[in-house]
mmCIF file of C-alpha atoms in Angstrom:
data_model
loop_
_atom_site.group_PDB
_atom_site.id
_atom_site.type_symbol
_atom_site.label_atom_id
_atom_site.label_comp_id
_atom_site.label_asym_id
_atom_site.label_seq_id
_atom_site.Cartn_x
_atom_site.Cartn_y
_atom_site.Cartn_z
ATOM 1 C CA MET A 1 88.329 126.255 129.629
ATOM 2 C CA ALA A 2 91.815 124.931 128.801
ATOM 3 C CA LYS A 3 93.455 122.888 131.529
ATOM 4 C CA ARG A 4 97.005 121.925 132.406
ATOM 5 C CA GLU A 5 97.795 118.197 132.503
ATOM 6 C CA ARG A 6 100.745 115.826 132.684
ATOM 7 C CA LEU A 7 100.518 113.248 129.925
ATOM 8 C CA SER A 8 102.728 111.066 127.789
ATOM 9 C CA GLY A 9 102.547 111.558 124.034
ATOM 10 C CA ASN A 10 100.460 108.404 123.660
ATOM 11 C CA GLU A 11 98.078 109.542 126.413
ATOM 12 C CA ALA A 12 97.811 112.954 124.754
ATOM 13 C CA VAL A 13 96.842 111.333 121.446
ATOM 14 C CA ALA A 14 94.245 109.109 123.107
ATOM 15 C CA TYR A 15 92.787 112.056 125.031
ATOM 16 C CA GLY A 16 92.602 114.192 121.898
ATOM 17 C CA LEU A 17 90.826 111.359 120.102
ATOM 18 C CA LYS A 18 88.374 111.107 123.004
ATOM 19 C CA GLN A 19 87.549 114.779 122.530
ATOM 20 C CA ILE A 20 87.014 114.224 118.783
ATOM 21 C CA ASN A 21 85.117 110.918 119.210
ATOM 22 C CA PRO A 22 85.766 109.416 115.738
ATOM 23 C CA ASP A 23 83.444 106.773 114.338
ATOM 24 C CA VAL A 24 85.682 103.731 113.792
ATOM 25 C CA PHE A 25 89.057 102.692 115.275
ATOM 26 C CA PRO A 26 90.497 99.376 114.048
ATOM 27 C CA ALA A 27 93.864 98.559 115.640
ATOM 28 C CA PHE A 28 96.542 95.939 116.149
ATOM 29 C CA PRO A 29 99.191 96.355 118.875
ATOM 30 C CA ILE A 30 102.835 97.108 118.162
ATOM 31 C CA THR A 31 105.430 98.806 120.367
ATOM 32 C CA PRO A 32 105.582 101.743 121.014
ATOM 33 C CA SER A 33 102.128 102.716 119.670
ATOM 34 C CA THR A 34 100.185 99.989 121.540
ATOM 35 C CA GLU A 35 99.146 102.342 124.344
ATOM 36 C CA ILE A 36 97.096 104.562 122.013
ATOM 37 C CA PRO A 37 94.392 101.979 121.228
ATOM 38 C CA GLN A 38 94.788 100.584 124.764
ATOM 39 C CA TYR A 39 93.953 103.924 126.388
ATOM 40 C CA TYR A 40 91.213 104.593 123.862
ATOM 41 C CA ALA A 41 89.619 101.163 124.359
ATOM 42 C CA ALA A 42 89.283 102.070 128.042
ATOM 43 C CA TYR A 43 87.375 105.247 127.100
ATOM 44 C CA ILE A 44 85.029 103.108 124.988
ATOM 45 C CA ALA A 45 84.559 100.533 127.775
ATOM 46 C CA ASN A 46 83.752 103.322 130.233
ATOM 47 C CA GLY A 47 81.132 104.780 127.915
ATOM 48 C CA GLU A 48 83.004 108.067 127.419
ATOM 49 C CA VAL A 49 82.893 107.743 123.612
ATOM 50 C CA ASP A 50 80.794 105.749 121.178
ATOM 51 C CA THR A 51 83.535 104.862 118.682
ATOM 52 C CA GLU A 52 83.343 101.395 117.110
ATOM 53 C CA PHE A 53 86.598 99.679 118.129
ATOM 54 C CA ILE A 54 87.676 96.768 115.891
ATOM 55 C CA PRO A 55 90.415 94.427 117.164
ATOM 56 C CA VAL A 56 91.970 92.924 114.035
ATOM 57 C CA GLU A 57 94.541 90.225 113.271
ATOM 58 C CA SER A 58 97.249 92.407 111.706
ATOM 59 C CA GLU A 59 98.243 95.944 110.800
ATOM 60 C CA HIS A 60 97.356 95.257 107.170
ATOM 61 C CA SER A 61 93.843 94.467 108.386
ATOM 62 C CA SER A 62 93.664 97.549 110.589
ATOM 63 C CA MET A 63 94.401 99.870 107.683
ATOM 64 C CA SER A 64 92.064 97.865 105.435
ATOM 65 C CA ALA A 65 89.259 98.237 107.974
ATOM 66 C CA ALA A 66 89.953 101.959 108.368
ATOM 67 C CA ILE A 67 89.790 102.362 104.581
ATOM 68 C CA GLY A 68 86.516 100.449 104.390
ATOM 69 C CA ALA A 69 84.962 102.497 107.172
ATOM 70 C CA GLU A 70 86.127 105.768 105.636
ATOM 71 C CA ALA A 71 84.819 104.764 102.217
ATOM 72 C CA ALA A 72 81.450 104.004 103.824
ATOM 73 C CA GLY A 73 81.309 107.547 105.208
ATOM 74 C CA ALA A 74 82.702 107.098 108.726
ATOM 75 C CA ARG A 75 85.519 109.135 110.273
ATOM 76 C CA SER A 76 88.195 106.499 110.905
ATOM 77 C CA LEU A 77 91.743 106.085 112.163
ATOM 78 C CA THR A 78 94.324 103.593 113.297
ATOM 79 C CA ALA A 79 97.692 103.605 115.065
ATOM 80 C CA THR A 80 100.959 101.829 114.380
ATOM 81 C CA SER A 81 104.753 101.885 114.363
ATOM 82 C CA SER A 82 107.696 100.492 112.409
ATOM 83 C CA CYS A 83 107.027 97.047 110.915
ATOM 84 C CA GLY A 84 103.308 97.602 111.458
ATOM 85 C CA LEU A 85 103.481 100.463 108.977
ATOM 86 C CA ALA A 86 105.472 98.247 106.623
ATOM 87 C CA LEU A 87 102.733 95.611 106.758
ATOM 88 C CA MET A 88 100.229 98.302 105.773
ATOM 89 C CA TRP A 89 102.276 99.268 102.716
ATOM 90 C CA GLU A 90 99.794 98.221 100.037
ATOM 91 C CA GLU A 91 96.935 99.870 101.888
ATOM 92 C CA LEU A 92 98.754 103.181 102.339
ATOM 93 C CA TYR A 93 98.642 103.685 98.592
ATOM 94 C CA VAL A 94 95.020 102.520 98.438
ATOM 95 C CA ALA A 95 93.933 105.089 101.042
ATOM 96 C CA ALA A 96 95.739 107.919 99.282
ATOM 97 C CA SER A 97 94.664 107.041 95.744
ATOM 98 C CA ASN A 98 91.046 106.681 96.874
ATOM 99 C CA ARG A 99 91.291 110.142 98.481
ATOM 100 C CA LEU A 100 90.161 108.886 101.883
ATOM 101 C CA PRO A 101 91.085 111.170 104.827
ATOM 102 C CA VAL A 102 92.084 108.374 107.207
ATOM 103 C CA LEU A 103 94.106 109.423 110.260
ATOM 104 C CA LEU A 104 97.176 107.402 111.249
ATOM 105 C CA THR A 105 98.760 108.156 114.614
ATOM 106 C CA LEU A 106 102.280 106.955 113.877
ATOM 107 C CA VAL A 107 104.780 106.465 116.688
ATOM 108 C CA ASN A 108 108.123 106.481 114.896
ATOM 109 C CA ARG A 109 110.308 103.445 115.433
ATOM 110 C CA ALA A 110 113.247 101.902 113.575
ATOM 111 C CA LEU A 111 112.425 99.319 110.928
ATOM 112 C CA SER A 112 113.988 95.874 111.171
ATOM 113 C CA GLY A 113 116.628 94.769 110.790
ATOM 114 C CA PRO A 114 118.431 94.359 112.966
ATOM 115 C CA ILE A 115 115.429 94.244 115.296
ATOM 116 C CA ASN A 116 115.075 97.437 117.301
ATOM 117 C CA ILE A 117 112.136 99.043 119.106
ATOM 118 C CA ASN A 118 113.482 102.567 119.553
ATOM 119 C CA ALA A 119 112.975 105.836 117.709
ATOM 120 C CA ASP A 120 114.093 106.751 114.288
ATOM 121 C CA HIS A 121 112.214 107.957 111.216
ATOM 122 C CA SER A 122 112.859 105.074 108.834
ATOM 123 C CA ASP A 123 109.219 103.948 109.003
ATOM 124 C CA SER A 124 107.483 107.183 108.053
ATOM 125 C CA MET A 125 110.256 108.323 105.707
ATOM 126 C CA GLY A 126 109.914 105.049 103.846
ATOM 127 C CA ALA A 127 106.272 105.989 103.239
ATOM 128 C CA ARG A 128 106.999 109.572 102.240
ATOM 129 C CA ASP A 129 105.955 109.063 98.620
ATOM 130 C CA SER A 130 102.784 107.069 99.303
ATOM 131 C CA GLY A 131 100.568 110.151 98.995
ATOM 132 C CA TRP A 132 99.944 110.754 102.708
ATOM 133 C CA LEU A 133 100.224 114.088 104.458
ATOM 134 C CA GLN A 134 102.907 113.922 107.171
ATOM 135 C CA ILE A 135 103.176 116.194 110.214
ATOM 136 C CA TYR A 136 105.837 115.714 112.927
ATOM 137 C CA ALA A 137 106.080 116.811 116.563
ATOM 138 C CA GLU A 138 108.967 117.833 118.789
ATOM 139 C CA ASN A 139 107.153 117.346 122.109
ATOM 140 C CA ASN A 140 103.911 116.128 123.652
ATOM 141 C CA GLN A 141 102.144 119.472 123.304
ATOM 142 C CA GLU A 142 102.784 119.453 119.580
ATOM 143 C CA VAL A 143 101.619 115.838 119.297
ATOM 144 C CA TYR A 144 98.275 116.809 120.826
ATOM 145 C CA ASP A 145 97.929 120.031 118.848
ATOM 146 C CA ASN A 146 98.806 118.362 115.539
ATOM 147 C CA LEU A 147 96.197 115.686 116.203
ATOM 148 C CA ILE A 148 93.447 118.239 116.838
ATOM 149 C CA GLN A 149 94.245 119.919 113.507
ATOM 150 C CA ALA A 150 94.614 116.688 111.509
ATOM 151 C CA TYR A 151 91.025 115.917 110.494
ATOM 152 C CA ARG A 152 90.359 119.547 109.558
ATOM 153 C CA ILE A 153 93.269 119.375 107.118
ATOM 154 C CA ALA A 154 92.691 115.893 105.707
ATOM 155 C CA GLU A 155 88.917 116.206 105.263
ATOM 156 C CA HIS A 156 88.997 119.608 103.558
ATOM 157 C CA ALA A 157 87.246 119.525 100.178
ATOM 158 C CA ASP A 158 90.403 120.750 98.417
ATOM 159 C CA VAL A 159 92.543 118.025 100.012
ATOM 160 C CA ARG A 160 90.822 114.733 100.928
ATOM 161 C CA LEU A 161 94.032 112.875 101.607
ATOM 162 C CA PRO A 162 95.055 110.582 104.486
ATOM 163 C CA ILE A 163 97.299 112.051 107.161
ATOM 164 C CA MET A 164 100.059 110.745 109.439
ATOM 165 C CA ILE A 165 100.552 112.460 112.790
ATOM 166 C CA CYS A 166 104.082 111.406 113.772
ATOM 167 C CA GLN A 167 105.917 111.418 117.095
ATOM 168 C CA ASP A 168 109.179 109.855 118.277
ATOM 169 C CA GLY A 169 108.833 106.455 119.908
ATOM 170 C CA PHE A 170 109.431 106.427 123.688
ATOM 171 C CA ILE A 171 111.065 109.882 123.590
ATOM 172 C CA THR A 172 107.666 111.546 123.386
ATOM 173 C CA SER A 173 105.257 108.607 123.255
ATOM 174 C CA HIS A 174 106.106 107.385 126.769
ATOM 175 C CA ALA A 175 107.737 110.415 128.408
ATOM 176 C CA VAL A 176 105.384 112.518 130.548
ATOM 177 C CA GLU A 177 105.304 116.303 130.103
ATOM 178 C CA ASN A 178 103.126 119.209 131.148
ATOM 179 C CA ILE A 179 100.743 120.119 128.357
ATOM 180 C CA MET A 180 97.722 122.364 127.932
ATOM 181 C CA LEU A 181 94.530 120.577 126.885
ATOM 182 C CA LEU A 182 91.746 122.418 125.126
ATOM 183 C CA ASP A 183 88.187 122.395 126.391
ATOM 184 C CA ASP A 184 86.141 119.482 125.040
ATOM 185 C CA ALA A 185 83.519 121.773 123.546
ATOM 186 C CA ASP A 186 86.160 123.876 121.791
ATOM 187 C CA VAL A 187 87.700 120.785 120.210
ATOM 188 C CA LYS A 188 84.288 119.478 119.118
ATOM 189 C CA LYS A 189 83.408 122.802 117.515
ATOM 190 C CA PHE A 190 86.835 123.175 115.883
ATOM 191 C CA VAL A 191 86.958 119.676 114.380
ATOM 192 C CA GLY A 192 83.257 119.503 113.538
ATOM 193 C CA GLU A 193 81.276 116.563 112.230
ATOM 194 C CA TYR A 194 82.439 114.534 109.262
ATOM 195 C CA GLU A 195 80.163 115.134 106.285
ATOM 196 C CA PRO A 196 81.702 113.476 103.211
ATOM 197 C CA GLU A 197 80.264 114.397 99.827
ATOM 198 C CA HIS A 198 80.648 110.918 98.317
ATOM 199 C CA TYR A 199 80.551 107.593 100.161
ATOM 200 C CA LEU A 200 79.502 104.000 99.609
ATOM 201 C CA LEU A 201 76.393 104.047 101.779
ATOM 202 C CA LYS A 202 74.892 107.124 100.130
ATOM 203 C CA LYS A 203 71.768 105.489 98.744
ATOM 204 C CA ASP A 204 71.056 108.053 96.031
ATOM 205 C CA GLU A 205 74.562 107.880 94.587
ATOM 206 C CA PRO A 206 75.725 104.361 93.667
ATOM 207 C CA MET A 207 79.508 104.317 93.365
ATOM 208 C CA ALA A 208 82.595 102.141 93.469
ATOM 209 C CA VAL A 209 85.745 102.776 95.494
ATOM 210 C CA GLY A 210 89.078 101.556 94.184
ATOM 211 C CA PRO A 211 88.009 100.281 90.750
ATOM 212 C CA TYR A 212 90.512 99.047 88.191
ATOM 213 C CA SER A 213 91.930 102.066 86.346
ATOM 214 C CA VAL A 214 92.960 101.557 82.745
ATOM 215 C CA SER A 215 95.800 103.528 81.204
ATOM 216 C CA ASN A 216 93.402 106.135 79.838
ATOM 217 C CA TYR A 217 92.546 107.306 83.371
ATOM 218 C CA TYR A 218 95.370 106.349 85.755
ATOM 219 C CA MET A 219 97.563 109.407 85.148
ATOM 220 C CA GLU A 220 94.650 111.787 85.650
ATOM 221 C CA ALA A 221 93.941 110.185 89.021
ATOM 222 C CA LYS A 222 97.566 110.668 90.061
ATOM 223 C CA ARG A 223 97.550 114.250 88.796
ATOM 224 C CA ALA A 224 94.493 114.903 90.962
ATOM 225 C CA GLN A 225 96.343 113.470 93.975
ATOM 226 C CA ALA A 226 99.270 115.761 93.279
ATOM 227 C CA GLN A 227 96.934 118.760 93.095
ATOM 228 C CA ALA A 228 95.395 117.800 96.424
ATOM 229 C CA MET A 229 98.852 117.651 98.010
ATOM 230 C CA TYR A 230 99.608 121.086 96.568
ATOM 231 C CA ASN A 231 96.288 122.445 97.862
ATOM 232 C CA ALA A 232 97.111 121.096 101.326
ATOM 233 C CA LYS A 233 99.754 123.779 101.864
ATOM 234 C CA LYS A 234 97.181 126.561 102.039
ATOM 235 C CA VAL A 235 94.754 124.445 104.056
ATOM 236 C CA ILE A 236 97.437 123.584 106.639
ATOM 237 C CA MET A 237 98.169 127.264 107.194
ATOM 238 C CA ASP A 238 94.489 128.245 107.303
ATOM 239 C CA VAL A 239 93.752 125.545 109.878
ATOM 240 C CA ALA A 240 96.798 126.616 111.910
ATOM 241 C CA ASP A 241 95.478 130.199 111.973
ATOM 242 C CA GLU A 242 92.107 128.984 113.260
ATOM 243 C CA PHE A 243 93.803 126.766 115.825
ATOM 244 C CA TYR A 244 95.751 129.767 117.111
ATOM 245 C CA GLN A 245 92.455 131.529 117.798
ATOM 246 C CA ILE A 246 91.295 128.798 120.199
ATOM 247 C CA SER A 247 94.654 127.819 121.696
ATOM 248 C CA GLY A 248 97.056 130.759 121.540
ATOM 249 C CA ARG A 249 99.625 128.375 120.018
ATOM 250 C CA ARG A 250 100.839 129.221 116.537
ATOM 251 C CA TYR A 251 101.990 126.621 113.994
ATOM 252 C CA GLY A 252 103.332 126.688 110.460
ATOM 253 C CA PHE A 253 105.269 124.496 108.074
ATOM 254 C CA PHE A 254 108.279 124.779 110.355
ATOM 255 C CA GLU A 255 109.581 126.567 113.437
ATOM 256 C CA SER A 256 112.508 128.965 113.241
ATOM 257 C CA TYR A 257 114.681 129.199 116.356
ATOM 258 C CA CYS A 258 117.238 132.024 116.508
ATOM 259 C CA LEU A 259 117.336 131.892 112.714
ATOM 260 C CA ASP A 260 116.879 135.553 111.745
ATOM 261 C CA ASP A 261 120.569 136.451 112.070
ATOM 262 C CA ALA A 262 122.020 132.920 112.114
ATOM 263 C CA GLU A 263 125.206 132.272 110.148
ATOM 264 C CA ILE A 264 125.274 128.554 110.924
ATOM 265 C CA ALA A 265 122.156 126.437 111.249
ATOM 266 C CA ILE A 266 120.686 122.968 111.228
ATOM 267 C CA VAL A 267 117.482 121.608 109.681
ATOM 268 C CA ILE A 268 115.931 118.837 111.759
ATOM 269 C CA ILE A 269 112.686 116.938 112.430
ATOM 270 C CA GLY A 270 111.248 115.675 115.713
ATOM 271 C CA SER A 271 112.244 115.516 119.361
ATOM 272 C CA ALA A 272 115.990 116.094 118.894
ATOM 273 C CA ALA A 273 115.166 119.699 118.011
ATOM 274 C CA GLY A 274 114.675 120.343 121.722
ATOM 275 C CA THR A 275 118.207 119.183 122.464
ATOM 276 C CA ALA A 276 119.536 121.322 119.621
ATOM 277 C CA LYS A 277 117.797 124.386 121.085
ATOM 278 C CA ASP A 278 119.767 123.948 124.315
ATOM 279 C CA ALA A 279 122.966 123.855 122.286
ATOM 280 C CA VAL A 280 121.977 127.014 120.407
ATOM 281 C CA ASP A 281 121.296 128.838 123.694
ATOM 282 C CA ILE A 282 124.797 127.944 124.928
ATOM 283 C CA LEU A 283 126.432 128.990 121.663
ATOM 284 C CA ARG A 284 124.518 132.264 121.540
ATOM 285 C CA ASN A 285 125.891 133.112 124.989
ATOM 286 C CA GLU A 286 129.335 132.603 123.487
ATOM 287 C CA GLY A 287 128.533 135.011 120.656
ATOM 288 C CA ILE A 288 128.143 132.304 118.002
ATOM 289 C CA LYS A 289 125.245 132.963 115.640
ATOM 290 C CA ALA A 290 123.664 129.515 115.554
ATOM 291 C CA GLY A 291 120.080 128.716 114.606
ATOM 292 C CA ILE A 292 117.575 125.942 113.881
ATOM 293 C CA LEU A 293 114.875 125.311 111.334
ATOM 294 C CA LYS A 294 112.640 122.553 112.711
ATOM 295 C CA ILE A 295 110.440 120.911 110.094
ATOM 296 C CA ARG A 296 106.849 120.263 111.168
ATOM 297 C CA VAL A 297 105.243 119.521 107.799
ATOM 298 C CA PHE A 298 107.178 117.078 105.609
ATOM 299 C CA ARG A 299 104.338 116.290 103.195
ATOM 300 C CA PRO A 300 103.535 118.489 101.432
ATOM 301 C CA PHE A 301 107.171 119.579 101.474
ATOM 302 C CA PRO A 302 107.444 123.390 101.845
ATOM 303 C CA GLY A 303 110.618 123.748 99.772
ATOM 304 C CA GLU A 304 110.186 127.366 98.676
ATOM 305 C CA GLU A 305 109.439 128.512 102.193
ATOM 306 C CA ILE A 306 112.403 126.595 103.635
ATOM 307 C CA ALA A 307 114.822 128.099 101.109
ATOM 308 C CA ALA A 308 113.540 131.583 101.930
ATOM 309 C CA ALA A 309 113.914 131.010 105.681
ATOM 310 C CA LEU A 310 117.532 129.890 105.214
ATOM 311 C CA LYS A 311 118.571 132.614 102.771
ATOM 312 C CA ASN A 312 120.972 134.380 105.173
ATOM 313 C CA VAL A 313 122.662 131.228 106.508
ATOM 314 C CA LYS A 314 126.267 130.599 105.430
ATOM 315 C CA ALA A 315 126.725 126.967 106.502
ATOM 316 C CA LEU A 316 124.024 124.386 107.067
ATOM 317 C CA ALA A 317 123.739 120.853 108.494
ATOM 318 C CA ILE A 318 120.718 118.832 107.371
ATOM 319 C CA MET A 319 119.879 116.191 109.969
ATOM 320 C CA ASP A 320 118.201 112.886 109.078
ATOM 321 C CA ARG A 321 117.029 110.252 111.557
ATOM 322 C CA ALA A 322 116.868 107.825 108.611
ATOM 323 C CA ASP A 323 119.247 106.888 105.829
ATOM 324 C CA SER A 324 118.079 106.556 102.239
ATOM 325 C CA PHE A 325 120.999 104.237 101.339
ATOM 326 C CA SER A 326 121.372 106.296 98.190
ATOM 327 C CA ASN A 327 125.014 107.240 98.903
ATOM 328 C CA GLN A 328 123.727 110.808 99.251
ATOM 329 C CA GLY A 329 122.395 110.901 102.820
ATOM 330 C CA GLY A 330 118.852 110.873 104.129
ATOM 331 C CA PRO A 331 115.505 111.955 102.665
ATOM 332 C CA LEU A 332 115.412 115.345 104.399
ATOM 333 C CA ALA A 333 118.832 116.188 102.947
ATOM 334 C CA ALA A 334 117.606 115.315 99.468
ATOM 335 C CA GLU A 335 114.481 117.457 99.816
ATOM 336 C CA VAL A 336 116.207 120.464 101.374
ATOM 337 C CA GLY A 337 119.112 120.207 98.934
ATOM 338 C CA ALA A 338 116.704 120.253 95.985
ATOM 339 C CA ALA A 339 114.867 123.262 97.441
ATOM 340 C CA LEU A 340 118.135 125.192 97.898
ATOM 341 C CA PHE A 341 119.244 124.300 94.366
ATOM 342 C CA ARG A 342 115.991 125.580 92.877
ATOM 343 C CA ALA A 343 116.398 128.786 94.894
ATOM 344 C CA LYS A 344 119.956 129.143 93.482
ATOM 345 C CA SER A 345 121.275 129.256 97.042
ATOM 346 C CA ASP A 346 125.026 129.280 97.690
ATOM 347 C CA ILE A 347 124.729 127.921 101.252
ATOM 348 C CA LYS A 348 127.451 125.408 102.105
ATOM 349 C CA SER A 349 125.594 122.358 103.356
ATOM 350 C CA VAL A 350 126.394 118.914 104.700
ATOM 351 C CA SER A 351 124.122 115.949 105.341
ATOM 352 C CA TYR A 352 124.197 114.180 108.703
ATOM 353 C CA VAL A 353 122.531 110.893 109.662
ATOM 354 C CA TYR A 354 122.001 110.581 113.430
ATOM 355 C CA GLY A 355 119.998 108.807 116.116
ATOM 356 C CA LEU A 356 119.271 105.557 114.254
ATOM 357 C CA GLY A 357 117.657 102.881 116.408
ATOM 358 C CA GLY A 358 117.298 105.352 119.274
ATOM 359 C CA ARG A 359 121.009 106.288 119.458
ATOM 360 C CA ASP A 360 121.224 109.190 121.875
ATOM 361 C CA ILE A 361 122.201 112.648 120.665
ATOM 362 C CA THR A 362 123.391 115.137 123.257
ATOM 363 C CA VAL A 363 123.749 118.869 123.647
ATOM 364 C CA GLU A 364 127.517 118.327 123.369
ATOM 365 C CA ASN A 365 127.041 116.529 120.041
ATOM 366 C CA PHE A 366 125.182 119.517 118.673
ATOM 367 C CA ILE A 367 127.717 122.014 120.020
ATOM 368 C CA ASP A 368 130.519 120.091 118.302
ATOM 369 C CA LEU A 369 128.483 119.949 115.090
ATOM 370 C CA TYR A 370 127.845 123.702 115.102
ATOM 371 C CA LYS A 371 131.498 124.469 115.773
ATOM 372 C CA ASP A 372 132.447 122.150 112.933
ATOM 373 C CA LEU A 373 130.142 124.153 110.679
ATOM 374 C CA GLU A 374 131.703 127.376 111.934
ATOM 375 C CA ASN A 375 135.334 126.334 111.638
ATOM 376 C CA THR A 376 135.457 124.094 108.577
ATOM 377 C CA ASP A 377 134.132 123.937 105.063
ATOM 378 C CA ALA A 378 130.735 122.284 105.321
ATOM 379 C CA HIS A 379 131.338 120.228 102.192
ATOM 380 C CA GLY A 380 132.989 116.837 102.390
ATOM 381 C CA SER A 381 132.831 114.194 105.074
ATOM 382 C CA SER A 382 134.906 112.421 107.666
ATOM 383 C CA ASP A 383 134.896 109.063 105.884
ATOM 384 C CA ASP A 384 134.346 107.536 102.450
ATOM 385 C CA LEU A 385 130.704 108.640 102.219
ATOM 386 C CA PRO A 386 129.663 112.045 100.853
ATOM 387 C CA TYR A 387 127.679 112.553 104.053
ATOM 388 C CA ARG A 388 128.387 112.088 107.754
ATOM 389 C CA TYR A 389 127.166 109.845 110.529
ATOM 390 C CA LEU A 390 126.931 111.597 113.895
ATOM 391 C CA GLY A 391 127.889 109.607 116.978
ATOM 392 C CA VAL A 392 128.705 106.319 115.242
ATOM 393 C CA ARG A 393 131.668 104.177 116.308
ATOM 394 C CA SER A 394 134.229 103.603 113.569
#
């Protein structure tokens, strides 16, 4: 039977992992993800799970160990944030190209420099083209629910790709909220046992993992990765439908909030969506048709579906908690803009960068942004850049 609990996002991840009981968990501490292996190590010490915990000397080593364990046929994971993800960079591509469904519980934090330990999406967005699936959460309930679905998606025979389950550092990772936990038996049955078809310790099938690929084969390997990412779209939705049956909570590529008749809207990822919803409620009471499209799945990117969901919107703000330093805004703006272009959309849109290094964004900020969309041409910017920074001092 499901039960109500009060947990931080990190506690929710650790508890969900306890219910799954993966085989191998190598980890190295880094704020604000340190609590995940810390909580989980306590479960191991208390005999509540039989996972092999490997304390390693760096994040590069933790991902290397997770890759080795996965290649050997074990269900593996690790956790990290920010510069820890950066230190894993080489191994991210190795995991994806070897088609190993490693789980990474990523607590989003700004990348140095300057040194900062608070939330933005520069770490995961920097890894957006490494071949990993990426799913983001607004709140602690979504963090837990995304985690329970992760292995089912990543390990599917049509996918077999590593997956990042992302949450905002401190905002969700350390804040305590009421959440509904599934029954242990239901989680066990839903996730199932890991039964890889090919692995290093399969005695009747000698194989190599990560061999040198000459030019005659490299492109075919990458094409296969791309197909797996494409296949993941259907798998994500199928798994979400099954998850709804055991939880009553429905998930998709994104969540639409007051979007059906919206004339002005924002596209956003992560915890700030909750603040934006409060702003939309206020504006709706004033008769302003504001809405939100909150992205849950960033890789694979559901461009067609996003363009269709926004088809009736007149003016749009695309919100990035990371800057691409491309002189064009952030990565979400680039992806959404490309999707709208392919759909031949005539929506007026503007790119905003916000919340870097944990900079607070308020309900009032969002109200002002929506009214700006309503009252002015969405094109252009308030300074020399072709996009806008929200809440920055000049």
